[in-house]
Coordinates of C-alpha atoms in Angstrom, one line a residue:
M1 CA -58.5 -21.8 -2.8
R2 CA -56.1 -19.4 -4.6
T3 CA -54.3 -21.0 -7.5
G4 CA -52.1 -20.0 -10.4
T5 CA -51.8 -16.3 -11.1
S6 CA -54.2 -15.2 -8.3
S7 CA -52.0 -17.0 -5.8
T8 CA -48.9 -15.4 -7.3
L9 CA -50.4 -11.9 -7.1
S10 CA -51.5 -12.3 -3.5
G11 CA -48.2 -13.8 -2.5
L12 CA -46.3 -10.9 -4.0
T13 CA -48.5 -8.3 -2.4
E14 CA -48.0 -10.0 1.0
I15 CA -44.2 -9.9 0.6
I16 CA -44.4 -6.2 -0.1
A17 CA -46.7 -5.5 2.8
Q18 CA -44.6 -7.5 5.3
N19 CA -41.4 -5.8 4.3
V20 CA -42.9 -2.3 4.2
L21 CA -43.6 -2.8 7.9
V22 CA -39.9 -3.5 8.5
L23 CA -38.9 -0.3 6.9
E24 CA -41.6 1.7 8.7
E25 CA -40.5 0.3 12.0
S26 CA -36.8 1.1 11.3
M27 CA -37.5 4.7 10.4
E28 CA -39.9 5.1 13.4
N29 CA -37.2 3.8 15.7
K30 CA -34.8 6.4 14.3
G31 CA -37.4 9.2 14.6
I32 CA -37.2 9.8 10.8
N33 CA -40.0 10.3 8.4
I34 CA -40.3 8.1 5.3
P35 CA -38.6 9.9 2.5
S36 CA -40.8 11.4 -0.1
L37 CA -40.1 11.5 -3.9
N38 CA -41.4 15.1 -4.0
D39 CA -38.7 16.4 -1.5
V40 CA -35.1 17.1 -2.5
Y41 CA -32.5 14.5 -1.6
D42 CA -31.4 14.3 2.0
S43 CA -29.0 11.5 2.9
Q44 CA -30.3 11.5 6.5
L45 CA -33.8 10.5 5.3
E46 CA -32.7 7.6 3.1
F47 CA -33.2 4.0 4.0
H48 CA -29.8 2.8 5.1
N49 CA -28.9 -0.4 3.3
E50 CA -25.8 -1.1 5.5
E51 CA -28.3 -2.5 8.0
P52 CA -28.8 -6.1 7.0
E53 CA -32.5 -6.4 7.9
V54 CA -33.3 -3.1 6.1
A55 CA -31.3 -4.0 3.1
R56 CA -33.1 -7.4 2.8
S57 CA -36.5 -5.7 3.1
I58 CA -35.6 -3.2 0.4
D59 CA -34.5 -6.1 -1.8
M60 CA -37.7 -8.1 -1.2
I61 CA -40.0 -5.1 -1.9
C62 CA -38.2 -4.2 -5.1
R63 CA -38.2 -7.8 -6.3
A64 CA -41.9 -8.4 -5.5
A65 CA -43.0 -5.0 -6.9
L66 CA -41.2 -5.5 -10.2
Q67 CA -42.4 -9.0 -10.6
L68 CA -46.0 -7.9 -9.8
I69 CA -45.7 -5.2 -12.5
Q70 CA -44.4 -7.6 -15.0
T71 CA -47.1 -10.1 -14.2
V72 CA -50.1 -7.8 -14.6
R73 CA -48.9 -5.5 -17.4
S74 CA -49.5 -6.2 -21.1
S75 CA -46.7 -8.4 -22.4
K76 CA -46.5 -6.5 -25.6
A77 CA -46.3 -3.2 -23.7
I78 CA -43.4 -4.5 -21.6
L79 CA -41.4 -5.4 -24.7
M80 CA -42.2 -2.1 -26.4
Q81 CA -41.2 -0.1 -23.3
T82 CA -38.0 -2.1 -23.0
A83 CA -37.1 -1.3 -26.6
L84 CA -37.6 2.4 -25.8
S85 CA -35.6 2.4 -22.5
H86 CA -32.7 4.1 -24.3
I87 CA -34.9 7.2 -24.6
T88 CA -34.9 7.8 -20.9
A89 CA -31.1 7.5 -20.7
S90 CA -30.7 10.1 -23.5
A91 CA -33.1 12.5 -21.8
L92 CA -31.2 12.1 -18.5
R93 CA -28.0 13.0 -20.3
C94 CA -29.6 16.1 -21.7
A95 CA -30.7 17.2 -18.2
S96 CA -27.3 16.5 -16.7
E97 CA -25.3 18.2 -19.4
L98 CA -27.6 21.3 -19.4
H99 CA -27.3 21.5 -15.6
I100 CA -31.1 21.6 -15.2
A101 CA -30.9 20.5 -11.6
T102 CA -28.6 23.4 -10.7
I103 CA -30.9 25.9 -12.5
L104 CA -33.8 24.6 -10.4
Y105 CA -31.7 24.5 -7.3
E106 CA -31.1 28.2 -7.7
A107 CA -34.8 28.8 -8.6
G108 CA -35.9 27.3 -5.3
P109 CA -39.1 25.2 -4.4
E110 CA -41.4 27.4 -6.5
G111 CA -39.6 26.0 -9.6
M112 CA -39.2 27.6 -13.0
H113 CA -41.2 27.6 -16.3
V114 CA -39.7 25.3 -18.9
A115 CA -39.5 28.3 -21.3
D116 CA -37.3 30.2 -18.9
I117 CA -35.1 27.1 -18.3
A118 CA -34.7 26.6 -22.0
A119 CA -33.8 30.3 -22.5
K120 CA -31.1 30.0 -19.9
C121 CA -29.7 26.8 -21.6
G122 CA -30.1 28.1 -25.1
V123 CA -32.3 25.2 -26.3
D124 CA -35.8 24.8 -27.8
Y125 CA -38.3 24.9 -24.9
R126 CA -40.8 22.6 -26.6
K127 CA -38.1 19.9 -27.0
L128 CA -36.9 20.5 -23.4
S129 CA -40.5 20.1 -22.2
S130 CA -40.7 16.7 -23.8
I131 CA -37.3 15.7 -22.2
L132 CA -38.4 16.8 -18.7
R133 CA -41.8 15.1 -19.0
C134 CA -40.0 11.9 -20.1
L135 CA -37.9 12.0 -17.0
G136 CA -40.9 12.9 -14.9
K137 CA -42.4 9.5 -15.6
Q138 CA -39.4 8.0 -13.7
W139 CA -39.9 10.5 -10.8
I140 CA -36.9 12.5 -12.0
F141 CA -37.9 16.2 -11.7
R142 CA -41.5 17.3 -10.8
E143 CA -44.0 19.2 -12.8
I144 CA -45.6 21.3 -10.0
S145 CA -47.9 23.2 -12.4
P146 CA -48.3 23.1 -16.2
E147 CA -44.8 23.6 -17.7
V148 CA -43.3 24.6 -14.4
Y149 CA -40.7 22.2 -13.0
A150 CA -38.9 21.8 -9.7
N151 CA -36.3 19.5 -8.3
N152 CA -37.3 16.4 -6.3
R153 CA -35.5 13.6 -4.5
L154 CA -34.0 12.1 -7.7
S155 CA -33.3 15.1 -9.8
S156 CA -31.6 17.0 -7.0
L157 CA -28.8 14.4 -7.0
L158 CA -27.8 15.9 -10.4
H159 CA -26.8 19.2 -8.9
K160 CA -23.1 19.4 -9.2
G161 CA -22.3 21.4 -6.1
K162 CA -21.4 24.6 -8.0
S163 CA -23.4 27.6 -9.3
Y164 CA -24.8 27.6 -12.8
E165 CA -22.5 30.5 -13.6
D166 CA -19.4 28.6 -12.5
L167 CA -20.4 25.5 -14.4
T168 CA -20.9 27.3 -17.7
S169 CA -18.0 29.7 -17.4
D170 CA -15.4 27.0 -16.5
P171 CA -16.5 23.7 -18.1
D172 CA -13.1 22.1 -17.4
T173 CA -14.0 22.0 -13.7
I174 CA -17.5 20.7 -13.9
Y175 CA -16.7 17.5 -12.0
D176 CA -14.3 18.9 -9.4
K177 CA -16.8 18.7 -6.6
P178 CA -17.6 15.4 -4.9
E179 CA -21.3 16.2 -5.4
A180 CA -20.8 16.0 -9.2
A181 CA -19.7 12.3 -9.1
L182 CA -23.2 11.0 -9.9
S183 CA -23.6 13.3 -12.8
A184 CA -20.3 12.0 -14.1
I185 CA -21.6 8.4 -13.9
V186 CA -24.7 9.5 -15.8
G187 CA -22.6 11.3 -18.4
H188 CA -20.3 8.3 -18.9
M189 CA -23.1 5.8 -19.3
S190 CA -25.4 7.9 -21.4
D191 CA -22.8 9.5 -23.7
E192 CA -20.0 7.2 -24.9
G193 CA -21.7 4.3 -23.2
A194 CA -25.0 4.7 -25.1
K195 CA -23.2 5.3 -28.4
A196 CA -21.2 2.1 -27.9
T197 CA -24.2 0.0 -26.7
S198 CA -26.2 0.9 -29.9
Y199 CA -23.5 -1.1 -31.8
L200 CA -23.7 -4.3 -29.6
Y201 CA -25.4 -6.3 -32.3
E202 CA -23.0 -5.2 -35.0
A203 CA -20.0 -6.1 -32.8
L204 CA -21.5 -9.5 -31.9
T205 CA -22.1 -10.6 -35.5
D206 CA -19.0 -9.1 -37.1
Q207 CA -16.5 -11.7 -38.2
S208 CA -13.6 -9.8 -36.8
F209 CA -15.2 -8.4 -33.6
G210 CA -17.6 -11.1 -32.7
F211 CA -15.1 -13.5 -31.1
S212 CA -12.4 -11.1 -30.2
D213 CA -10.9 -10.8 -26.8
E214 CA -9.2 -7.5 -27.6
A215 CA -10.3 -4.2 -25.9
D216 CA -10.0 -2.3 -29.2
H217 CA -12.4 -4.7 -31.0
S218 CA -15.5 -4.0 -28.9
A219 CA -18.9 -2.4 -29.5
F220 CA -17.2 0.8 -28.2
S221 CA -14.8 0.7 -31.1
L222 CA -17.6 0.5 -33.6
G223 CA -19.8 3.0 -32.0
L224 CA -17.1 5.6 -31.5
Q225 CA -15.4 4.7 -34.8
T226 CA -12.0 4.2 -33.2
E227 CA -9.2 1.6 -33.4
K228 CA -8.3 2.4 -29.8
S229 CA -9.3 0.9 -26.5
V230 CA -11.5 3.0 -24.1
W231 CA -8.5 4.2 -22.1
E232 CA -6.4 5.1 -25.1
Y233 CA -9.4 6.9 -26.6
F234 CA -9.9 9.0 -23.4
E235 CA -6.2 9.8 -23.3
E236 CA -6.0 11.3 -26.8
P237 CA -5.4 15.1 -27.0
G238 CA -8.6 17.0 -26.9
R239 CA -10.5 14.4 -24.8
E240 CA -9.4 15.6 -21.4
D241 CA -13.0 16.2 -20.5
L242 CA -13.9 12.6 -21.1
L243 CA -11.0 11.3 -19.0
D244 CA -11.8 13.7 -16.2
R245 CA -15.5 12.6 -16.3
Y246 CA -14.5 9.0 -16.3
A247 CA -12.2 9.4 -13.3
A248 CA -15.0 11.3 -11.4
A249 CA -17.5 8.5 -12.4
M250 CA -15.2 5.8 -11.0
E251 CA -14.9 7.8 -7.8
G252 CA -18.7 8.2 -7.7
L253 CA -19.3 4.5 -8.1
Q254 CA -17.2 4.0 -5.0
E255 CA -19.2 6.5 -3.1
I256 CA -22.5 4.7 -4.0
E257 CA -21.4 1.8 -1.9
P258 CA -22.5 1.7 1.8
P259 CA -20.0 3.2 4.2
N260 CA -17.3 0.9 5.4
L261 CA -17.9 -1.6 2.6
A262 CA -14.3 -1.2 1.3
E263 CA -12.9 -1.4 4.8
G264 CA -14.7 -4.7 5.3
A265 CA -13.2 -6.2 2.1
F266 CA -10.3 -7.6 4.2
D267 CA -9.1 -7.8 7.7
W268 CA -6.7 -4.9 7.4
A269 CA -6.1 -4.9 11.2
S270 CA -4.5 -8.3 10.9
L271 CA -1.6 -7.0 8.8
P272 CA 1.6 -6.1 10.8
P273 CA 2.9 -2.5 10.8
E274 CA 4.6 -1.4 7.6
S275 CA 2.8 -4.0 5.5
V276 CA 2.6 -3.0 1.8
V277 CA -0.8 -3.1 0.1
V278 CA -0.7 -2.6 -3.7
D279 CA -3.8 -1.3 -5.3
V280 CA -3.2 -2.6 -8.9
G281 CA -5.1 -0.5 -11.5
G282 CA -6.3 1.5 -8.6
G283 CA -7.3 4.6 -10.5
I284 CA -7.3 7.7 -8.4
G285 CA -7.1 5.8 -5.1
S286 CA -10.8 5.8 -4.2
V287 CA -10.6 2.5 -2.3
P288 CA -7.4 2.9 -0.2
I289 CA -8.3 6.4 0.8
H290 CA -11.3 5.0 2.8
I291 CA -8.9 2.5 4.5
A292 CA -5.6 4.3 5.0
H293 CA -6.7 7.0 7.4
K294 CA -7.9 4.2 9.8
H295 CA -4.8 2.1 9.3
P296 CA -1.9 4.6 9.0
E297 CA 0.5 1.8 9.9
I298 CA 0.0 0.2 6.4
E299 CA 1.7 1.5 3.3
F300 CA -0.7 1.8 0.4
V301 CA 0.6 2.0 -3.2
V302 CA -1.8 2.9 -6.0
Q303 CA -0.7 1.8 -9.5
D304 CA -2.2 2.9 -12.8
R305 CA -1.6 4.5 -16.2
P306 CA 0.4 7.8 -16.1
A307 CA -2.5 10.0 -17.0
V308 CA -4.7 8.4 -14.3
I309 CA -2.0 8.7 -11.7
A310 CA -1.4 12.3 -12.5
D311 CA -5.2 12.9 -11.9
G312 CA -5.1 11.0 -8.7
V313 CA -2.2 13.0 -7.3
K314 CA -4.0 16.2 -8.2
R315 CA -7.3 15.2 -6.6
W316 CA -5.8 14.1 -3.3
E317 CA -3.5 17.1 -3.0
Q318 CA -6.6 19.3 -3.5
R319 CA -8.3 17.5 -0.6
N320 CA -5.2 17.6 1.6
Q321 CA -5.2 13.8 1.8
A322 CA -2.2 13.0 -0.4
G323 CA -0.1 11.7 2.5
Y324 CA -2.2 8.7 3.1
I325 CA -1.2 6.8 -0.1
H326 CA 1.6 6.7 -2.7
F327 CA 1.0 6.8 -6.4
E328 CA 3.1 4.8 -8.9
E329 CA 2.9 4.6 -12.7
H330 CA 2.7 0.9 -13.8
D331 CA 1.3 -1.2 -16.7
F332 CA -0.2 -4.2 -15.0
F333 CA 0.5 -6.4 -18.1
E334 CA 4.2 -5.9 -17.4
A335 CA 6.3 -7.5 -14.6
Q336 CA 5.1 -6.3 -11.2
P337 CA 7.9 -4.2 -9.6
I338 CA 6.8 -4.7 -6.0
K339 CA 7.7 -8.1 -4.8
N340 CA 6.2 -10.1 -1.9
P341 CA 3.7 -7.5 -0.6
S342 CA 1.2 -8.3 2.0
V343 CA -1.8 -7.8 -0.3
F344 CA -2.5 -7.2 -4.0
L345 CA -5.8 -5.4 -4.4
L346 CA -7.8 -5.5 -7.6
N347 CA -10.8 -3.3 -7.3
N348 CA -13.2 -3.5 -10.3
V349 CA -10.2 -4.3 -12.6
L350 CA -10.9 -7.8 -13.9
P351 CA -14.4 -6.9 -15.3
D352 CA -12.7 -4.5 -17.7
W353 CA -10.9 -7.4 -19.4
S354 CA -11.6 -10.6 -21.3
D355 CA -10.4 -13.8 -19.7
K356 CA -7.3 -13.7 -21.9
Y357 CA -6.1 -10.4 -20.4
A358 CA -7.5 -10.9 -16.9
K359 CA -5.4 -14.0 -16.7
K360 CA -2.3 -12.1 -17.8
I361 CA -2.9 -9.5 -15.0
L362 CA -3.4 -12.3 -12.4
M363 CA -0.3 -14.2 -13.5
R364 CA 1.9 -11.1 -13.2
L365 CA 0.7 -10.7 -9.6
R366 CA 1.2 -14.4 -8.9
A367 CA 4.8 -14.2 -10.2
A368 CA 5.5 -11.3 -7.8
A369 CA 3.7 -12.8 -4.8
G370 CA 5.4 -14.3 -1.7
P371 CA 4.1 -17.4 0.1
D372 CA 2.0 -15.2 2.5
T373 CA 0.8 -12.7 -0.1
R374 CA -3.0 -12.4 -0.3
L375 CA -4.9 -11.3 -3.4
V376 CA -8.1 -9.5 -2.8
T377 CA -10.4 -8.9 -5.8
R378 CA -13.4 -6.6 -5.4
D379 CA -16.0 -7.2 -8.1
T380 CA -19.6 -7.9 -8.5
V381 CA -20.2 -11.7 -8.3
I382 CA -22.9 -12.3 -10.9
P383 CA -25.7 -14.6 -9.7
Y384 CA -27.3 -17.1 -11.9
S385 CA -30.9 -16.4 -12.9
C386 CA -31.9 -19.8 -11.6
Q387 CA -31.4 -21.8 -8.4
V388 CA -27.9 -23.2 -8.0
P389 CA -27.9 -27.0 -7.5
V390 CA -26.6 -28.2 -4.1
S391 CA -23.9 -30.1 -6.0
D392 CA -22.3 -26.9 -7.2
K393 CA -18.7 -26.8 -5.8
T394 CA -18.8 -23.0 -5.3
L395 CA -21.3 -23.5 -2.4
S396 CA -18.5 -25.0 -0.3
I397 CA -16.4 -21.8 -0.5
P398 CA -16.2 -20.2 3.0
G399 CA -18.4 -17.1 3.1
V400 CA -20.6 -17.8 0.1
V401 CA -24.1 -16.6 0.5
V402 CA -26.9 -18.8 -0.9
Q403 CA -29.8 -17.1 -2.5
Q404 CA -33.0 -17.8 -0.5
L405 CA -36.2 -16.2 -1.7
P406 CA -39.8 -16.8 -0.5
Q407 CA -42.3 -18.0 -2.9
P408 CA -43.5 -16.8 -5.4
L409 CA -40.4 -14.7 -6.1
D410 CA -38.3 -15.4 -9.1
I411 CA -34.5 -15.0 -9.0
N412 CA -34.7 -12.2 -11.5
G413 CA -35.5 -8.6 -10.4
P414 CA -33.0 -6.2 -8.8
S415 CA -30.2 -8.5 -9.8
A416 CA -30.8 -7.4 -13.3
F417 CA -28.7 -4.3 -12.4
S418 CA -25.6 -6.5 -12.1
Y419 CA -26.4 -8.2 -15.4
D420 CA -26.7 -4.7 -17.0
L421 CA -23.3 -3.7 -15.7
S422 CA -21.8 -7.0 -16.9
L423 CA -23.0 -6.4 -20.4
F424 CA -21.9 -2.8 -20.2
M425 CA -18.3 -4.1 -19.5
T426 CA -18.6 -6.3 -22.7
V427 CA -19.8 -3.3 -24.7
L428 CA -16.9 -1.1 -23.6
F429 CA -14.0 -3.5 -23.1
N430 CA -15.0 -7.0 -24.2
G431 CA -14.9 -7.7 -20.5
M432 CA -17.6 -8.9 -18.1
E433 CA -18.6 -9.4 -14.5
R434 CA -18.3 -13.1 -13.6
T435 CA -20.1 -15.8 -11.7
L436 CA -18.3 -17.3 -8.8
G437 CA -17.6 -20.5 -10.7
H438 CA -16.2 -18.5 -13.6
M439 CA -13.9 -16.5 -11.1
A440 CA -12.7 -19.7 -9.4
E441 CA -11.7 -21.2 -12.8
L442 CA -10.0 -18.0 -13.9
L443 CA -8.1 -17.6 -10.6
R444 CA -6.9 -21.2 -10.4
S445 CA -5.6 -21.1 -14.0
S446 CA -3.6 -18.0 -13.0
G447 CA -2.0 -19.5 -9.9
W448 CA -4.5 -18.4 -7.3
E449 CA -6.7 -20.4 -5.0
I450 CA -9.8 -18.9 -3.3
E451 CA -9.4 -18.9 0.5
K452 CA -12.8 -17.3 1.2
I453 CA -15.3 -14.8 0.0
E454 CA -16.8 -11.8 1.7
E455 CA -20.1 -11.8 -0.2
H456 CA -22.5 -9.2 1.1
D457 CA -25.5 -10.6 -0.7
A458 CA -26.4 -13.3 -3.2
G459 CA -28.1 -10.9 -5.6
G460 CA -25.0 -9.1 -6.9
H461 CA -26.1 -5.7 -5.6
L462 CA -22.8 -4.9 -4.0
P463 CA -19.1 -5.8 -4.7
S464 CA -17.9 -9.0 -3.1
S465 CA -14.3 -9.5 -2.0
I466 CA -12.7 -12.8 -3.1
I467 CA -9.6 -13.4 -0.9
C468 CA -7.0 -15.7 -2.5
I469 CA -3.8 -17.4 -1.6
P470 CA -1.0 -18.5 -3.9
L471 CA -1.7 -21.9 -5.5
K472 CA 0.9 -24.3 -4.4
G473 CA 2.9 -26.0 -7.1
W474 CA 1.8 -23.5 -9.7
R475 CA 4.3 -22.8 -12.5
D476 CA 4.1 -19.7 -14.7
P477 CA 3.5 -21.2 -18.2
R478 CA 5.4 -18.3 -19.8
E479 CA 8.5 -19.1 -17.7
M480 CA 8.2 -22.8 -18.7
V481 CA 8.0 -21.9 -22.4
S482 CA 11.0 -19.6 -22.0
K483 CA 13.1 -22.4 -20.3
Y484 CA 12.0 -24.8 -23.0
R485 CA 13.2 -22.4 -25.8
M486 CA 16.5 -21.9 -24.1
S487 CA 17.1 -25.6 -23.7
F488 CA 15.9 -26.4 -27.2
F489 CA 18.0 -23.7 -28.9
G490 CA 21.0 -24.1 -26.6

């Protein structure tokens, strides 16, 4: 009889084997070969995670494989490699900023010697060799012969869609092409993101920063040595490149989602013609642009800071799509100018703020809402790293997905990505992604009641849509204080 660790190992390998068969059958039915890590990226050869059965099998394989690795590897080695994980991110930034993928794209499948790559970039080839070999251990770039590198499935995604000459001669337009969005994400996370993250401990234990809710008292503030929030920092003169990269990164995050995920966030077809949907803090309009062309009868208004709105208008004019949506400058901490819309949409806005400020945003929207207004928040719902007891009230919310994993799988695994993102929000903004219970409390205290949730998975891999209705009988505490002061002072 198998017991203990041997039973765990066998169980994990069985889960992997069973779900590999599902993927192989799916690809065979489509007449597509299993994608190879050695080939360059081809979206047609990817496993499509919008298919529920395929998505679940991918999740099961990743969970079981990671748990199997953590079970059999040296515990000390795991901790040491975890402590060194920032090295890979730094190497990835170097490759992206130096446009290595574009150089190798132009070199073709025969690749290029690292000395020639380095000469083109103007860097030390021995150091670049170490960088590429570090990335190679993660299957990013491929060493096809000693010191000769070529692109592969992962590295080819860093090609920005322009020639190396164009990238280096006009650095202000590096992220203009949609293909550059993933590089923008890499740059944002591994540049200012990494610098800020290295000061997480200092921010956590600092007497002023440790318990602060303020966006300008975060690890980012310490790491970048600024008294400004992330957005204020990006908008300072001379940092236009950071703002442009950040906007492209946010657009890229939207593109990573499976097709039609944003469209499925709400039953848009249920809205009558000429309904108004307000995308609050909507950036450059990445979400409504996916919806508006299918629902031209709906008026979409994107609100954000002036610099962001200007960038959004420019981007959609360049793509001849500006007519689908309207842009409006607005500070969401101030009174909402659009009253009684059909929908207020908050897409990845609340994680950027601590509860104190998230509540202010939500209360402004509640004050402007009509009785039939719906609030749709699209955020990652953070799963617990343990089983949720059946008595938990959030399990009764319509649409909630309960985590069900076969033995011997732990809850941890691929969900760690959502935990990483949540902590990244803390590092940058003193914000966070939230559990469903946390969201329910925050929403209710701000005058909103959850009607249902469109939760695509219980692991927090994809954004979930929480659809809310105005809480009956709710009174804005700021209004009550104002009335009290008026009556008290006459």
